[in-house]
mmCIF file of C-alpha atoms in Angstrom:
data_model
loop_
_atom_site.group_PDB
_atom_site.id
_atom_site.type_symbol
_atom_site.label_atom_id
_atom_site.label_comp_id
_atom_site.label_asym_id
_atom_site.label_seq_id
_atom_site.Cartn_x
_atom_site.Cartn_y
_atom_site.Cartn_z
ATOM 1 C CA MET I 25 -75.734 -29.858 -22.105
ATOM 2 C CA GLU I 26 -74.090 -26.743 -20.124
ATOM 3 C CA LYS I 27 -70.550 -27.944 -20.648
ATOM 4 C CA LYS I 28 -71.133 -28.281 -24.164
ATOM 5 C CA LEU I 29 -73.124 -24.942 -24.383
ATOM 6 C CA LYS I 30 -70.788 -22.772 -22.726
ATOM 7 C CA GLU I 31 -68.053 -24.933 -24.726
ATOM 8 C CA TYR I 32 -70.063 -23.438 -27.932
ATOM 9 C CA ALA I 33 -70.459 -19.580 -26.760
ATOM 10 C CA LYS I 34 -66.738 -19.799 -25.948
ATOM 11 C CA LEU I 35 -66.082 -21.095 -29.748
ATOM 12 C CA LEU I 36 -67.990 -18.440 -31.087
ATOM 13 C CA VAL I 37 -66.337 -15.635 -29.476
ATOM 14 C CA GLU I 38 -63.044 -16.463 -29.082
ATOM 15 C CA VAL I 39 -62.368 -18.089 -32.632
ATOM 16 C CA GLY I 40 -65.718 -16.936 -34.502
ATOM 17 C CA VAL I 41 -64.904 -13.285 -34.189
ATOM 18 C CA ASN I 42 -62.169 -13.410 -31.896
ATOM 19 C CA ILE I 43 -63.255 -10.925 -29.691
ATOM 20 C CA GLN I 44 -60.091 -8.767 -28.428
ATOM 21 C CA LYS I 45 -59.593 -6.679 -25.161
ATOM 22 C CA GLY I 46 -60.973 -3.210 -25.830
ATOM 23 C CA GLN I 47 -63.183 -4.212 -28.835
ATOM 24 C CA THR I 48 -66.945 -3.702 -28.384
ATOM 25 C CA LEU I 49 -69.240 -6.806 -29.838
ATOM 26 C CA LEU I 50 -72.524 -6.372 -31.358
ATOM 27 C CA LEU I 51 -74.481 -9.147 -30.368
ATOM 28 C CA PHE I 52 -77.843 -10.391 -32.495
ATOM 29 C CA ALA I 53 -80.432 -12.832 -31.123
ATOM 30 C CA PRO I 54 -83.578 -13.987 -31.138
ATOM 31 C CA VAL I 55 -85.644 -12.905 -27.524
ATOM 32 C CA ASP I 56 -86.135 -16.578 -26.988
ATOM 33 C CA GLN I 57 -82.302 -17.680 -27.113
ATOM 34 C CA ALA I 58 -81.793 -15.198 -24.229
ATOM 35 C CA PRO I 59 -79.872 -17.911 -22.037
ATOM 36 C CA PHE I 60 -77.217 -18.428 -24.637
ATOM 37 C CA ALA I 61 -77.093 -14.682 -25.701
ATOM 38 C CA ARG I 62 -75.922 -14.249 -22.039
ATOM 39 C CA MET I 63 -73.260 -16.724 -22.289
ATOM 40 C CA CYS I 64 -71.852 -15.552 -25.379
ATOM 41 C CA ALA I 65 -71.783 -12.098 -23.749
ATOM 42 C CA ASP I 66 -70.536 -13.545 -20.612
ATOM 43 C CA VAL I 67 -67.446 -15.079 -22.463
ATOM 44 C CA ALA I 68 -66.917 -11.711 -24.605
ATOM 45 C CA TYR I 69 -66.633 -9.337 -20.900
ATOM 46 C CA GLU I 70 -64.096 -12.200 -20.146
ATOM 47 C CA ASN I 71 -61.558 -11.619 -22.795
ATOM 48 C CA GLY I 72 -61.825 -8.114 -21.996
ATOM 49 C CA CYS I 73 -64.980 -6.529 -24.718
ATOM 50 C CA ARG I 74 -65.084 -2.944 -24.205
ATOM 51 C CA GLU I 75 -69.174 -3.479 -24.357
ATOM 52 C CA VAL I 76 -71.646 -5.939 -25.552
ATOM 53 C CA VAL I 77 -74.554 -4.141 -27.528
ATOM 54 C CA MET I 78 -77.554 -6.546 -27.870
ATOM 55 C CA MET I 79 -79.793 -6.537 -31.065
ATOM 56 C CA TRP I 80 -82.752 -8.540 -30.344
ATOM 57 C CA SER I 81 -84.894 -10.337 -33.073
ATOM 58 C CA ASP I 82 -88.403 -12.179 -32.996
ATOM 59 C CA ASP I 83 -89.836 -14.070 -35.529
ATOM 60 C CA HIS I 84 -93.009 -13.693 -34.496
ATOM 61 C CA MET I 85 -92.870 -9.955 -34.838
ATOM 62 C CA THR I 86 -91.057 -10.381 -37.861
ATOM 63 C CA ARG I 87 -94.023 -12.409 -39.616
ATOM 64 C CA ALA I 88 -96.505 -9.693 -38.145
ATOM 65 C CA LYS I 89 -94.870 -6.976 -39.901
ATOM 66 C CA TYR I 90 -94.973 -8.676 -43.218
ATOM 67 C CA LEU I 91 -98.854 -9.430 -42.963
ATOM 68 C CA PHE I 92 -100.005 -6.509 -41.209
ATOM 69 C CA ALA I 93 -97.785 -3.179 -41.316
ATOM 70 C CA ASP I 94 -98.822 -0.699 -43.705
ATOM 71 C CA ASP I 95 -97.486 -1.145 -47.487
ATOM 72 C CA ALA I 96 -95.083 1.721 -47.335
ATOM 73 C CA VAL I 97 -92.837 0.229 -44.486
ATOM 74 C CA PHE I 98 -91.648 -1.922 -47.112
ATOM 75 C CA ASP I 99 -90.032 0.708 -49.025
ATOM 76 C CA GLU I 100 -88.135 2.499 -45.979
ATOM 77 C CA PHE I 101 -85.020 1.137 -43.711
ATOM 78 C CA PRO I 102 -84.643 2.716 -40.553
ATOM 79 C CA GLN I 103 -81.901 5.624 -41.201
ATOM 80 C CA PHE I 104 -80.968 5.218 -37.262
ATOM 81 C CA ARG I 105 -80.226 1.344 -38.062
ATOM 82 C CA ALA I 106 -77.922 1.810 -40.824
ATOM 83 C CA ASP I 107 -76.268 4.961 -38.742
ATOM 84 C CA LEU I 108 -75.621 2.316 -36.008
ATOM 85 C CA TYR I 109 -74.508 -0.364 -37.971
ATOM 86 C CA THR I 110 -71.561 1.560 -39.990
ATOM 87 C CA HIS I 111 -70.770 3.553 -36.912
ATOM 88 C CA TYR I 112 -69.680 0.283 -35.411
ATOM 89 C CA ALA I 113 -68.491 -1.188 -38.522
ATOM 90 C CA LYS I 114 -65.965 2.002 -38.867
ATOM 91 C CA GLU I 115 -64.905 1.511 -35.300
ATOM 92 C CA GLY I 116 -64.153 -2.200 -36.219
ATOM 93 C CA ALA I 117 -66.594 -3.509 -33.502
ATOM 94 C CA ALA I 118 -66.985 -7.278 -33.730
ATOM 95 C CA PHE I 119 -70.764 -8.330 -35.162
ATOM 96 C CA LEU I 120 -71.836 -11.919 -34.042
ATOM 97 C CA HIS I 121 -75.033 -13.462 -35.310
ATOM 98 C CA LEU I 122 -76.460 -15.990 -33.423
ATOM 99 C CA ILE I 123 -79.634 -17.797 -35.696
ATOM 100 C CA CYS I 124 -82.604 -20.099 -35.210
ATOM 101 C CA ASP I 125 -85.149 -18.825 -37.627
ATOM 102 C CA ASP I 126 -88.313 -20.915 -38.362
ATOM 103 C CA PRO I 127 -87.561 -21.998 -41.875
ATOM 104 C CA GLU I 128 -91.353 -21.298 -42.600
ATOM 105 C CA ASN I 129 -91.692 -18.437 -40.602
ATOM 106 C CA LEU I 130 -92.947 -16.014 -43.908
ATOM 107 C CA LEU I 131 -94.598 -18.747 -45.662
ATOM 108 C CA GLY I 132 -97.639 -17.328 -47.394
ATOM 109 C CA VAL I 133 -96.481 -13.957 -47.091
ATOM 110 C CA ASP I 134 -96.487 -11.237 -50.125
ATOM 111 C CA SER I 135 -93.003 -11.965 -52.013
ATOM 112 C CA GLY I 136 -93.425 -8.521 -53.268
ATOM 113 C CA ARG I 137 -93.089 -6.782 -49.694
ATOM 114 C CA ILE I 138 -89.782 -9.060 -49.048
ATOM 115 C CA LEU I 139 -88.299 -8.089 -52.116
ATOM 116 C CA ARG I 140 -89.456 -4.468 -51.682
ATOM 117 C CA SER I 141 -88.045 -4.533 -47.988
ATOM 118 C CA HIS I 142 -84.613 -6.438 -49.315
ATOM 119 C CA LYS I 143 -84.219 -3.350 -51.690
ATOM 120 C CA ALA I 144 -84.330 -0.983 -49.086
ATOM 121 C CA SER I 145 -82.480 -2.274 -46.528
ATOM 122 C CA GLY I 146 -79.684 -3.064 -48.962
ATOM 123 C CA GLU I 147 -79.447 0.207 -50.153
ATOM 124 C CA LYS I 148 -79.010 2.065 -46.806
ATOM 125 C CA LEU I 149 -76.495 -0.403 -45.559
ATOM 126 C CA LYS I 150 -74.140 -0.049 -48.569
ATOM 127 C CA GLU I 151 -71.544 1.860 -46.690
ATOM 128 C CA TYR I 152 -71.787 -0.998 -44.044
ATOM 129 C CA ARG I 153 -71.404 -3.699 -46.597
ATOM 130 C CA ARG I 154 -68.299 -1.837 -47.951
ATOM 131 C CA PHE I 155 -66.630 -2.242 -44.664
ATOM 132 C CA GLN I 156 -67.240 -5.599 -44.319
ATOM 133 C CA ASP I 157 -65.770 -6.280 -48.011
ATOM 134 C CA GLN I 158 -62.779 -4.590 -46.823
ATOM 135 C CA ASN I 159 -62.399 -6.619 -43.589
ATOM 136 C CA VAL I 160 -62.658 -3.331 -41.376
ATOM 137 C CA PHE I 161 -64.257 -5.823 -38.751
ATOM 138 C CA PRO I 162 -64.357 -9.309 -37.753
ATOM 139 C CA TRP I 163 -68.011 -11.099 -38.007
ATOM 140 C CA GLY I 164 -69.582 -14.354 -37.438
ATOM 141 C CA ILE I 165 -72.548 -16.678 -37.139
ATOM 142 C CA GLY I 166 -73.702 -19.329 -35.323
ATOM 143 C CA ALA I 167 -76.655 -21.881 -35.027
ATOM 144 C CA LEU I 168 -78.784 -22.362 -32.267
ATOM 145 C CA SER I 169 -81.210 -25.011 -31.225
ATOM 146 C CA GLY I 170 -84.947 -23.971 -31.192
ATOM 147 C CA PRO I 171 -88.265 -25.179 -31.346
ATOM 148 C CA LYS I 172 -89.424 -24.421 -34.872
ATOM 149 C CA TRP I 173 -86.606 -25.266 -36.599
ATOM 150 C CA ALA I 174 -85.955 -28.335 -34.510
ATOM 151 C CA LYS I 175 -89.176 -29.642 -35.651
ATOM 152 C CA LYS I 176 -88.904 -29.152 -39.231
ATOM 153 C CA VAL I 177 -85.830 -31.048 -39.414
ATOM 154 C CA PHE I 178 -87.207 -33.710 -37.042
ATOM 155 C CA PRO I 179 -90.861 -33.734 -37.869
ATOM 156 C CA GLY I 180 -91.316 -37.403 -35.985
ATOM 157 C CA LEU I 181 -89.852 -36.557 -32.671
ATOM 158 C CA CYS I 182 -91.829 -34.770 -29.923
ATOM 159 C CA GLU I 183 -90.555 -30.633 -29.554
ATOM 160 C CA GLU I 184 -88.208 -31.637 -26.677
ATOM 161 C CA ASP I 185 -86.663 -34.563 -28.331
ATOM 162 C CA ALA I 186 -86.534 -32.852 -31.304
ATOM 163 C CA VAL I 187 -84.886 -29.708 -29.763
ATOM 164 C CA LYS I 188 -82.259 -32.170 -28.223
ATOM 165 C CA ALA I 189 -81.672 -33.750 -31.511
ATOM 166 C CA LEU I 190 -80.911 -30.554 -33.182
ATOM 167 C CA TRP I 191 -78.460 -29.389 -30.692
ATOM 168 C CA ASP I 192 -76.430 -32.789 -30.894
ATOM 169 C CA LYS I 193 -76.177 -31.811 -34.771
ATOM 170 C CA ILE I 194 -74.714 -28.593 -34.029
ATOM 171 C CA PHE I 195 -72.302 -30.015 -31.598
ATOM 172 C CA MET I 196 -71.019 -32.671 -34.009
ATOM 173 C CA ALA I 197 -70.640 -30.170 -36.811
ATOM 174 C CA CYS I 198 -69.012 -27.701 -34.798
ATOM 175 C CA ARG I 199 -67.118 -30.170 -33.068
ATOM 176 C CA VAL I 200 -67.790 -29.408 -29.803
ATOM 177 C CA LYS I 201 -67.898 -32.422 -27.003
ATOM 178 C CA GLY I 202 -67.825 -30.659 -23.650
ATOM 179 C CA ASP I 203 -64.206 -31.445 -23.006
ATOM 180 C CA GLY I 204 -62.801 -28.212 -23.890
ATOM 181 C CA THR I 205 -60.986 -28.906 -27.180
ATOM 182 C CA ALA I 206 -63.506 -27.432 -29.749
ATOM 183 C CA VAL I 207 -61.014 -24.356 -30.058
ATOM 184 C CA GLU I 208 -58.058 -26.831 -30.891
ATOM 185 C CA ALA I 209 -60.025 -28.797 -32.963
ATOM 186 C CA TRP I 210 -61.792 -25.952 -35.048
ATOM 187 C CA LYS I 211 -57.893 -24.572 -35.713
ATOM 188 C CA GLN I 212 -56.990 -27.764 -36.672
ATOM 189 C CA HIS I 213 -59.567 -27.807 -39.385
ATOM 190 C CA ALA I 214 -59.266 -24.431 -40.648
ATOM 191 C CA LYS I 215 -55.526 -25.709 -41.090
ATOM 192 C CA ASN I 216 -56.828 -28.658 -42.993
ATOM 193 C CA LEU I 217 -58.722 -26.129 -45.354
ATOM 194 C CA ARG I 218 -56.092 -24.104 -46.198
ATOM 195 C CA GLU I 219 -54.298 -27.149 -47.782
ATOM 196 C CA HIS I 220 -56.811 -27.573 -50.365
ATOM 197 C CA VAL I 221 -56.562 -23.664 -50.834
ATOM 198 C CA ARG I 222 -52.996 -23.643 -51.219
ATOM 199 C CA ILE I 223 -53.264 -26.718 -54.119
ATOM 200 C CA LEU I 224 -55.980 -24.746 -55.809
ATOM 201 C CA ASN I 225 -54.198 -21.340 -56.002
ATOM 202 C CA GLU I 226 -51.320 -22.994 -57.508
ATOM 203 C CA TYR I 227 -53.380 -24.567 -60.328
ATOM 204 C CA HIS I 228 -55.099 -21.199 -60.954
ATOM 205 C CA PHE I 229 -57.860 -22.713 -62.927
ATOM 206 C CA GLU I 230 -59.306 -20.761 -65.999
ATOM 207 C CA LYS I 231 -62.488 -22.660 -65.613
ATOM 208 C CA LEU I 232 -64.382 -25.509 -63.832
ATOM 209 C CA HIS I 233 -66.886 -27.910 -65.585
ATOM 210 C CA TYR I 234 -69.663 -29.583 -63.433
ATOM 211 C CA GLU I 235 -71.618 -32.648 -64.061
ATOM 212 C CA ASN I 236 -74.098 -34.862 -62.427
ATOM 213 C CA ALA I 237 -77.000 -36.854 -62.857
ATOM 214 C CA LEU I 238 -79.181 -34.776 -61.847
ATOM 215 C CA GLY I 239 -78.845 -32.453 -65.015
ATOM 216 C CA THR I 240 -76.079 -30.046 -63.869
ATOM 217 C CA ASP I 241 -73.940 -29.265 -66.776
ATOM 218 C CA LEU I 242 -72.169 -26.234 -66.577
ATOM 219 C CA TRP I 243 -68.982 -24.586 -67.595
ATOM 220 C CA VAL I 244 -67.899 -21.858 -65.039
ATOM 221 C CA GLU I 245 -64.925 -19.169 -65.575
ATOM 222 C CA LEU I 246 -63.060 -18.117 -62.839
ATOM 223 C CA ALA I 247 -62.404 -14.654 -62.207
ATOM 224 C CA ASP I 248 -58.835 -13.692 -63.690
ATOM 225 C CA THR I 249 -57.376 -12.815 -60.633
ATOM 226 C CA HIS I 250 -58.986 -14.914 -58.409
ATOM 227 C CA VAL I 251 -58.033 -16.169 -54.978
ATOM 228 C CA TRP I 252 -59.409 -19.546 -53.224
ATOM 229 C CA GLU I 253 -60.112 -19.027 -49.454
ATOM 230 C CA ALA I 254 -61.019 -21.026 -46.628
ATOM 231 C CA GLY I 255 -61.157 -21.565 -42.591
ATOM 232 C CA GLY I 256 -61.101 -17.997 -41.943
ATOM 233 C CA ASP I 257 -60.254 -14.540 -42.627
ATOM 234 C CA ARG I 258 -58.066 -11.633 -41.379
ATOM 235 C CA THR I 259 -59.218 -8.065 -40.854
ATOM 236 C CA ALA I 260 -57.001 -4.993 -42.325
ATOM 237 C CA GLN I 261 -56.095 -4.652 -38.640
ATOM 238 C CA GLY I 262 -54.653 -8.149 -38.573
ATOM 239 C CA GLN I 263 -57.218 -10.078 -36.348
ATOM 240 C CA ASP I 264 -58.007 -13.408 -37.450
ATOM 241 C CA TYR I 265 -61.525 -14.292 -37.220
ATOM 242 C CA MET I 266 -63.801 -17.285 -38.558
ATOM 243 C CA PRO I 267 -67.247 -15.923 -40.051
ATOM 244 C CA ASN I 268 -68.958 -19.446 -40.672
ATOM 245 C CA ILE I 269 -68.877 -21.975 -37.701
ATOM 246 C CA PRO I 270 -69.672 -24.642 -38.979
ATOM 247 C CA THR I 271 -67.484 -24.263 -42.625
ATOM 248 C CA GLU I 272 -66.247 -27.067 -44.993
ATOM 249 C CA GLU I 273 -65.456 -24.845 -47.701
ATOM 250 C CA CYS I 274 -63.241 -23.776 -50.268
ATOM 251 C CA PHE I 275 -64.320 -20.408 -52.129
ATOM 252 C CA THR I 276 -63.753 -18.053 -55.269
ATOM 253 C CA ALA I 277 -65.207 -15.583 -57.248
ATOM 254 C CA ASN I 278 -66.586 -16.231 -60.865
ATOM 255 C CA LYS I 279 -66.304 -14.387 -63.806
ATOM 256 C CA LYS I 280 -69.519 -12.422 -63.884
ATOM 257 C CA THR I 281 -70.108 -13.019 -67.897
ATOM 258 C CA GLY I 282 -68.380 -16.312 -67.585
ATOM 259 C CA ILE I 283 -71.296 -18.999 -66.711
ATOM 260 C CA ASN I 284 -72.862 -21.141 -69.356
ATOM 261 C CA GLY I 285 -75.202 -24.371 -69.185
ATOM 262 C CA VAL I 286 -77.729 -25.515 -66.704
ATOM 263 C CA VAL I 287 -77.297 -26.374 -62.649
ATOM 264 C CA CYS I 288 -79.836 -28.126 -60.832
ATOM 265 C CA ALA I 289 -79.965 -27.672 -56.781
ATOM 266 C CA ALA I 290 -79.503 -30.761 -55.012
ATOM 267 C CA LEU I 291 -80.887 -29.510 -51.590
ATOM 268 C CA PRO I 292 -83.955 -27.310 -51.065
ATOM 269 C CA LEU I 293 -83.231 -23.773 -50.541
ATOM 270 C CA CYS I 294 -85.001 -21.492 -47.292
ATOM 271 C CA ARG I 295 -85.356 -18.411 -48.286
ATOM 272 C CA ASP I 296 -87.011 -15.588 -46.893
ATOM 273 C CA GLY I 297 -88.998 -17.838 -44.547
ATOM 274 C CA ASN I 298 -89.918 -20.311 -47.603
ATOM 275 C CA VAL I 299 -88.805 -23.740 -48.569
ATOM 276 C CA ILE I 300 -87.922 -23.551 -52.414
ATOM 277 C CA GLU I 301 -87.417 -27.134 -53.630
ATOM 278 C CA ASN I 302 -85.778 -28.432 -57.002
ATOM 279 C CA ILE I 303 -84.072 -25.072 -58.485
ATOM 280 C CA ARG I 304 -82.921 -25.427 -61.975
ATOM 281 C CA PHE I 305 -81.090 -22.565 -63.586
ATOM 282 C CA THR I 306 -80.447 -21.793 -67.263
ATOM 283 C CA MET I 307 -77.403 -19.729 -67.573
ATOM 284 C CA LYS I 308 -76.240 -17.728 -70.719
ATOM 285 C CA ASP I 309 -73.104 -15.412 -70.482
ATOM 286 C CA GLY I 310 -73.215 -15.515 -66.645
ATOM 287 C CA LYS I 311 -76.840 -14.382 -66.247
ATOM 288 C CA ILE I 312 -79.782 -16.300 -65.314
ATOM 289 C CA ILE I 313 -82.059 -16.807 -68.241
ATOM 290 C CA LYS I 314 -84.730 -19.063 -66.820
ATOM 291 C CA ALA I 315 -85.584 -20.235 -63.380
ATOM 292 C CA GLU I 316 -87.281 -23.042 -61.909
ATOM 293 C CA ALA I 317 -88.323 -24.535 -59.263
ATOM 294 C CA THR I 318 -91.061 -27.294 -58.231
ATOM 295 C CA LYS I 319 -92.041 -25.098 -54.680
ATOM 296 C CA GLY I 320 -91.469 -21.649 -54.084
ATOM 297 C CA GLU I 321 -90.820 -20.547 -57.355
ATOM 298 C CA ASP I 322 -92.261 -17.116 -57.134
ATOM 299 C CA VAL I 323 -90.054 -16.815 -54.228
ATOM 300 C CA LEU I 324 -86.779 -17.843 -56.247
ATOM 301 C CA LYS I 325 -87.767 -15.268 -59.048
ATOM 302 C CA ALA I 326 -88.123 -12.533 -56.636
ATOM 303 C CA ALA I 327 -84.517 -13.320 -55.077
ATOM 304 C CA ILE I 328 -83.349 -12.649 -58.409
ATOM 305 C CA SER I 329 -84.744 -9.663 -59.155
ATOM 306 C CA VAL I 330 -83.888 -7.536 -56.333
ATOM 307 C CA ASP I 331 -81.139 -6.069 -58.279
ATOM 308 C CA GLU I 332 -79.187 -6.470 -61.559
ATOM 309 C CA GLY I 333 -76.681 -8.087 -60.032
ATOM 310 C CA ALA I 334 -79.227 -11.179 -58.241
ATOM 311 C CA SER I 335 -79.429 -12.712 -61.736
ATOM 312 C CA TYR I 336 -75.667 -13.170 -61.990
ATOM 313 C CA PHE I 337 -73.294 -15.738 -59.947
ATOM 314 C CA GLY I 338 -70.862 -14.355 -57.425
ATOM 315 C CA GLU I 339 -69.037 -17.210 -55.352
ATOM 316 C CA VAL I 340 -68.020 -21.014 -56.802
ATOM 317 C CA ALA I 341 -67.554 -23.235 -53.591
ATOM 318 C CA LEU I 342 -66.207 -26.740 -53.400
ATOM 319 C CA VAL I 343 -67.434 -28.863 -50.422
ATOM 320 C CA PRO I 344 -66.535 -32.450 -50.145
ATOM 321 C CA TYR I 345 -69.865 -34.856 -50.290
ATOM 322 C CA ASP I 346 -67.878 -36.773 -47.539
ATOM 323 C CA SER I 347 -67.743 -34.293 -44.875
ATOM 324 C CA PRO I 348 -69.509 -34.388 -41.210
ATOM 325 C CA ILE I 349 -72.560 -32.514 -42.041
ATOM 326 C CA SER I 350 -73.208 -34.534 -45.259
ATOM 327 C CA ASN I 351 -72.392 -37.481 -43.561
ATOM 328 C CA SER I 352 -74.992 -36.910 -40.781
ATOM 329 C CA LYS I 353 -77.772 -37.715 -43.622
ATOM 330 C CA THR I 354 -79.639 -34.781 -42.571
ATOM 331 C CA LEU I 355 -81.639 -31.499 -44.138
ATOM 332 C CA TYR I 356 -81.357 -28.344 -42.080
ATOM 333 C CA TYR I 357 -83.255 -26.219 -44.044
ATOM 334 C CA GLU I 358 -80.500 -23.770 -43.127
ATOM 335 C CA THR I 359 -77.464 -22.478 -45.762
ATOM 336 C CA LEU I 360 -75.092 -22.226 -42.692
ATOM 337 C CA PHE I 361 -75.542 -25.920 -42.576
ATOM 338 C CA ASP I 362 -76.572 -27.137 -45.899
ATOM 339 C CA GLU I 363 -74.179 -25.280 -47.979
ATOM 340 C CA ASN I 364 -71.435 -26.911 -45.905
ATOM 341 C CA ALA I 365 -72.858 -30.141 -46.955
ATOM 342 C CA ALA I 366 -72.691 -30.051 -50.634
ATOM 343 C CA CYS I 367 -70.649 -27.802 -53.275
ATOM 344 C CA HIS I 368 -72.377 -24.732 -53.895
ATOM 345 C CA PHE I 369 -72.883 -21.399 -55.800
ATOM 346 C CA ALA I 370 -74.211 -17.922 -54.860
ATOM 347 C CA PHE I 371 -76.286 -15.597 -56.733
ATOM 348 C CA GLY I 372 -75.500 -12.316 -56.306
ATOM 349 C CA LYS I 373 -72.624 -10.398 -55.026
ATOM 350 C CA ALA I 374 -69.128 -11.558 -54.788
ATOM 351 C CA TYR I 375 -66.602 -11.435 -51.997
ATOM 352 C CA ALA I 376 -63.727 -8.434 -52.716
ATOM 353 C CA SER I 377 -61.308 -10.905 -51.022
ATOM 354 C CA ASN I 378 -61.662 -13.337 -53.640
ATOM 355 C CA VAL I 379 -59.664 -11.494 -55.963
ATOM 356 C CA GLU I 380 -55.892 -10.327 -55.897
ATOM 357 C CA GLY I 381 -56.029 -6.699 -53.971
ATOM 358 C CA GLY I 382 -59.672 -6.821 -53.965
ATOM 359 C CA ALA I 383 -60.103 -5.567 -49.987
ATOM 360 C CA ASN I 384 -58.361 -2.682 -51.466
ATOM 361 C CA MET I 385 -60.506 -1.845 -54.677
ATOM 362 C CA THR I 386 -63.303 0.357 -55.721
ATOM 363 C CA LYS I 387 -66.417 -0.769 -56.574
ATOM 364 C CA GLU I 388 -65.562 0.297 -60.212
ATOM 365 C CA GLU I 389 -62.280 -1.399 -59.882
ATOM 366 C CA LEU I 390 -64.170 -4.730 -58.697
ATOM 367 C CA LEU I 391 -66.338 -4.458 -61.500
ATOM 368 C CA GLN I 392 -63.380 -4.580 -64.033
ATOM 369 C CA ALA I 393 -61.961 -7.442 -61.999
ATOM 370 C CA GLY I 394 -64.969 -8.972 -63.615
ATOM 371 C CA ILE I 395 -66.867 -10.189 -60.388
ATOM 372 C CA ASN I 396 -70.253 -9.335 -59.698
ATOM 373 C CA ASP I 397 -71.761 -6.710 -57.315
ATOM 374 C CA SER I 398 -75.391 -6.922 -55.943
ATOM 375 C CA ILE I 399 -76.991 -6.041 -52.497
ATOM 376 C CA THR I 400 -77.847 -9.867 -52.437
ATOM 377 C CA HIS I 401 -76.001 -12.930 -51.329
ATOM 378 C CA VAL I 402 -77.890 -16.232 -51.654
ATOM 379 C CA ASP I 403 -76.010 -19.587 -51.627
ATOM 380 C CA PHE I 404 -77.781 -22.890 -52.749
ATOM 381 C CA MET I 405 -76.601 -26.264 -52.974
ATOM 382 C CA VAL I 406 -75.575 -28.295 -56.212
ATOM 383 C CA GLY I 407 -73.119 -30.827 -54.836
ATOM 384 C CA THR I 408 -73.919 -34.935 -55.138
ATOM 385 C CA ALA I 409 -72.212 -37.934 -54.277
ATOM 386 C CA ASP I 410 -71.818 -38.526 -58.437
ATOM 387 C CA LEU I 411 -70.504 -34.659 -58.931
ATOM 388 C CA LYS I 412 -67.461 -34.638 -61.460
ATOM 389 C CA VAL I 413 -65.494 -31.544 -61.450
ATOM 390 C CA THR I 414 -63.016 -31.056 -64.037
ATOM 391 C CA GLY I 415 -60.385 -27.492 -63.785
ATOM 392 C CA TYR I 416 -58.833 -26.296 -67.173
ATOM 393 C CA THR I 417 -55.611 -24.406 -66.752
ATOM 394 C CA HIS I 418 -54.580 -21.324 -68.670
ATOM 395 C CA ASP I 419 -51.775 -23.818 -70.365
ATOM 396 C CA GLY I 420 -54.295 -26.064 -71.322
ATOM 397 C CA ARG I 421 -54.352 -28.867 -68.683
ATOM 398 C CA GLU I 422 -57.310 -30.655 -67.654
ATOM 399 C CA ILE I 423 -57.366 -31.474 -63.867
ATOM 400 C CA PRO I 424 -59.632 -33.817 -61.798
ATOM 401 C CA VAL I 425 -60.918 -31.673 -59.208
ATOM 402 C CA PHE I 426 -63.655 -33.541 -57.876
ATOM 403 C CA ILE I 427 -64.166 -37.182 -58.461
ATOM 404 C CA ASP I 428 -67.552 -38.837 -57.186
ATOM 405 C CA GLY I 429 -68.366 -36.049 -55.008
ATOM 406 C CA ASN I 430 -64.871 -35.542 -53.186
ATOM 407 C CA PHE I 431 -61.730 -34.045 -53.943
ATOM 408 C CA ALA I 432 -59.529 -35.680 -56.344
ATOM 409 C CA PHE I 433 -56.381 -34.533 -54.488
#
């Protein structure tokens, strides 16, 4: 176990954010995961990191705040925190987020408070998000096993066994075996993902049509100058990094006003400490005109109401159903994992890098390119074993993209 944990820390730091000599690392971690955070800090310093700046979080304190804090707090976001993020972003520091959230930590909390808090932070962090869009700094996310999350995933196991079982699933998805091969295995995996990206970019589809037995019948126009990406990114200064570990997706930007039909989620969505089940969106000219869910519908409706752009889609992602995370037959209740088990969309902000020259465009130019802007970005999963995706090219060709849930090429 110790070998696997050290190898995982090495993967997140050396491949995830690809820390460089003399570079600062902002390390975000739950307080009860301090031992693993220290492993990551040690790896960073071994690679010449200038300084590790720790940013601690705590589920208990987060829930207590939403339940008991003064109501005015939720319309505020500390300026010093926004300044801190922006300062380090400008410097090109690396941002590594270690997550281990209780999926139902905010169950029963007033969704209005959550919505207001998102709006306040979104406004104050706009400059930081702009630097992120422009690839000024590398960032990454890695998941850690903890009691609350593990017991949600494995309710039939005792706490100790559940934590171990979840660690085993995390290591499997991240190709960590404890033998020192994870870094090279991940580089090969990224290379394989880029081959699908090459094919998708060569086709340069005008639109995609999604169909499955759940009821999804959705037409998706892609941005005119869309670019598919996968397997990693590169900062403006040429530093390669891998934002999500694990990842199995190829993703791009849809045209903001070009989505019509019905899309049904294949998996629950964990959002704001709540589990939302059986999502169904009805779309017209890109806008969500009807949002339904059998559980957590109020949370879902709050999530798509953060701002005007939250009710439009910003990302289209293709993930084969026959992938390691999907084949584990485990519902993780964590988007980092569940989104890599199935094709998905995101409502909210589009990635600037998903259109040609987007990293150097202004907000107005990105809007003219047809992609969505928002202070939020929320992935939800739609892929199934019977999903059919058909691509239509600008010259009228009809190309099978997915057949029975997997790539047709």
